[in-house]
PDB file of C-alpha atoms in Angstrom:
ATOM      1  CA  GLY A   1     114.880  60.097  87.009  1.00 60.00           C
ATOM      2  CA  LYS A   2     114.529  62.987  89.397  1.00 63.00           C
ATOM      3  CA  ASN A   3     111.880  65.728  88.955  1.00 70.00           C
ATOM      4  CA  HIS A   4     112.942  67.707  85.936  1.00 71.00           C
ATOM      5  CA  VAL A   5     112.552  71.420  86.492  1.00 73.00           C
ATOM      6  CA  GLN A   6     111.676  73.282  83.273  1.00 68.00           C
ATOM      7  CA  PRO A   7     112.838  76.828  82.617  1.00 77.00           C
ATOM      8  CA  PRO A   8     110.055  79.429  83.194  1.00 83.00           C
ATOM      9  CA  ARG A   9     109.824  80.274  79.491  1.00 88.00           C
ATOM     10  CA  GLN A  10     109.208  76.649  78.538  1.00 88.00           C
ATOM     11  CA  ASN A  11     106.612  76.394  81.295  1.00 91.00           C
ATOM     12  CA  LYS A  12     104.783  79.395  79.906  1.00 92.00           C
ATOM     13  CA  ILE A  13     104.799  77.936  76.366  1.00 91.00           C
ATOM     14  CA  ASN A  14     103.531  74.568  77.647  1.00 92.00           C
ATOM     15  CA  GLN A  15     100.716  76.295  79.594  1.00 92.00           C
ATOM     16  CA  GLN A  16      99.717  78.293  76.523  1.00 92.00           C
ATOM     17  CA  LYS A  17      99.622  75.110  74.427  1.00 92.00           C
ATOM     18  CA  LYS A  18      97.477  73.377  77.042  1.00 93.00           C
ATOM     19  CA  ASN A  19      95.086  76.369  77.181  1.00 91.00           C
ATOM     20  CA  GLU A  20      94.770  76.447  73.402  1.00 91.00           C
ATOM     21  CA  GLU A  21      94.076  72.664  73.292  1.00 90.00           C
ATOM     22  CA  LYS A  22      91.398  73.020  75.992  1.00 90.00           C
ATOM     23  CA  LYS A  23      89.831  75.839  74.056  1.00 89.00           C
ATOM     24  CA  VAL A  24      89.720  73.867  70.804  1.00 86.00           C
ATOM     25  CA  GLU A  25      88.445  70.806  72.613  1.00 87.00           C
ATOM     26  CA  SER A  26      85.542  72.717  74.202  1.00 85.00           C
ATOM     27  CA  GLU A  27      84.744  74.397  70.856  1.00 84.00           C
ATOM     28  CA  LEU A  28      84.656  70.969  69.245  1.00 84.00           C
ATOM     29  CA  ARG A  29      82.440  69.612  71.970  1.00 84.00           C
ATOM     30  CA  VAL A  30      79.983  72.515  71.490  1.00 82.00           C
ATOM     31  CA  SER A  31      79.826  71.969  67.749  1.00 84.00           C
ATOM     32  CA  MET A  32      79.333  68.238  68.143  1.00 85.00           C
ATOM     33  CA  THR A  33      76.525  68.805  70.578  1.00 85.00           C
ATOM     34  CA  GLU A  34      74.947  71.302  68.132  1.00 86.00           C
ATOM     35  CA  MET A  35      75.277  68.800  65.294  1.00 86.00           C
ATOM     36  CA  MET A  36      73.769  66.002  67.315  1.00 85.00           C
ATOM     37  CA  ALA A  37      70.822  68.291  68.254  1.00 84.00           C
ATOM     38  CA  PHE A  38      70.402  69.249  64.608  1.00 84.00           C
ATOM     39  CA  PHE A  39      70.385  65.688  63.348  1.00 83.00           C
ATOM     40  CA  GLN A  40      67.938  64.620  66.084  1.00 81.00           C
ATOM     41  CA  GLN A  41      65.657  67.495  65.060  1.00 80.00           C
ATOM     42  CA  GLU A  42      65.960  66.589  61.358  1.00 80.00           C
ATOM     43  CA  THR A  43      65.290  62.929  62.075  1.00 78.00           C
ATOM     44  CA  THR A  44      62.204  63.805  64.071  1.00 78.00           C
ATOM     45  CA  VAL A  45      60.930  65.998  61.199  1.00 77.00           C
ATOM     46  CA  PHE A  46      61.644  63.136  58.750  1.00 76.00           C
ATOM     47  CA  ALA A  47      59.887  60.597  60.916  1.00 75.00           C
ATOM     48  CA  ARG A  48      56.854  62.895  61.201  1.00 74.00           C
ATOM     49  CA  ILE A  49      56.719  63.297  57.413  1.00 73.00           C
ATOM     50  CA  ILE A  50      56.891  59.561  56.901  1.00 66.00           C
ATOM     51  CA  ASP A  51      54.198  59.075  59.504  1.00 67.00           C
ATOM     52  CA  GLN A  52      51.949  61.537  57.657  1.00 67.00           C
ATOM     53  CA  LEU A  53      52.496  59.557  54.447  1.00 67.00           C
ATOM     54  CA  HIS A  54      51.392  56.408  56.269  1.00 56.00           C
ATOM     55  CA  TYR A  55      54.063  54.214  54.661  1.00 52.00           C
ATOM     56  CA  PHE A  56      57.690  53.504  55.089  1.00 51.00           C
ATOM     57  CA  PRO A  57      59.790  52.846  51.978  1.00 54.00           C
ATOM     58  CA  VAL A  58      61.745  49.624  52.244  1.00 56.00           C
ATOM     59  CA  LEU A  59      64.343  48.421  49.871  1.00 53.00           C
ATOM     60  CA  GLU A  60      64.246  44.761  48.855  1.00 52.00           C
ATOM     61  CA  ASN A  61      67.423  42.829  48.047  1.00 51.00           C
ATOM     62  CA  ASN A  62      66.922  43.201  44.318  1.00 52.00           C
ATOM     63  CA  GLY A  63      66.475  46.943  44.555  1.00 51.00           C
ATOM     64  CA  ASN A  64      62.673  47.053  44.111  1.00 53.00           C
ATOM     65  CA  ILE A  65      61.006  49.446  46.522  1.00 51.00           C
ATOM     66  CA  LEU A  66      58.312  48.072  48.745  1.00 52.00           C
ATOM     67  CA  LYS A  67      55.774  50.535  50.133  1.00 52.00           C
ATOM     68  CA  GLU A  68      54.510  49.236  53.410  1.00 49.00           C
ATOM     69  CA  ASN A  69      51.136  50.762  54.248  1.00 45.00           C
ATOM     70  CA  LYS A  70      51.011  51.165  57.982  1.00 46.00           C
ATOM     71  CA  LYS A  71      47.237  51.219  58.177  1.00 44.00           C
ATOM     72  CA  GLN A  72      46.325  48.341  55.839  1.00 42.00           C
ATOM     73  CA  LYS A  73      49.559  46.412  56.422  1.00 44.00           C
ATOM     74  CA  ASP A  74      49.593  45.419  52.746  1.00 44.00           C
ATOM     75  CA  LEU A  75      52.595  45.534  50.544  1.00 47.00           C
ATOM     76  CA  ILE A  76      52.468  47.463  47.283  1.00 48.00           C
ATOM     77  CA  LYS A  77      55.346  46.519  45.025  1.00 49.00           C
ATOM     78  CA  VAL A  78      56.761  49.346  42.957  1.00 49.00           C
ATOM     79  CA  ILE A  79      58.097  47.813  39.777  1.00 50.00           C
ATOM     80  CA  PRO A  80      60.751  49.949  38.073  1.00 54.00           C
ATOM     81  CA  LEU A  81      59.906  50.969  34.494  1.00 56.00           C
ATOM     82  CA  LYS A  82      61.486  48.858  31.856  1.00 60.00           C
ATOM     83  CA  LYS A  83      63.944  50.675  29.634  1.00 60.00           C
ATOM     84  CA  LYS A  84      62.815  50.975  26.028  1.00 60.00           C
ATOM     85  CA  LYS A  85      65.145  49.146  23.701  1.00 63.00           C
ATOM     86  CA  LYS A  86      66.604  51.504  21.151  1.00 63.00           C
ATOM     87  CA  LYS A  87      65.719  50.556  17.581  1.00 65.00           C
ATOM     88  CA  ILE A  88      68.755  50.487  15.386  1.00 67.00           C
ATOM     89  CA  ASN A  89      68.052  52.003  12.024  1.00 67.00           C
ATOM     90  CA  LYS A  90      70.002  50.333   9.216  1.00 61.00           C
TER      91      LYS A  90
END
């Protein structure tokens, strides 16, 4: 159709809505950026800690943890402790 002319009041309301949306959007963008920076920082700290430990914990398919020693490149298998069977007193 032809260009629809909105009444001034509706125009004002629409403009306010747009402004609010833009404000919220920019606030969201700021918090997202802050979060990303935080996670990057935390990951770097975590990587540094792991590097100082000289091994990286790796999970095997069966759930056993493998400790890979970066220096010696040997694998130390960590075997989970067997649960003690409860003795049934009769």
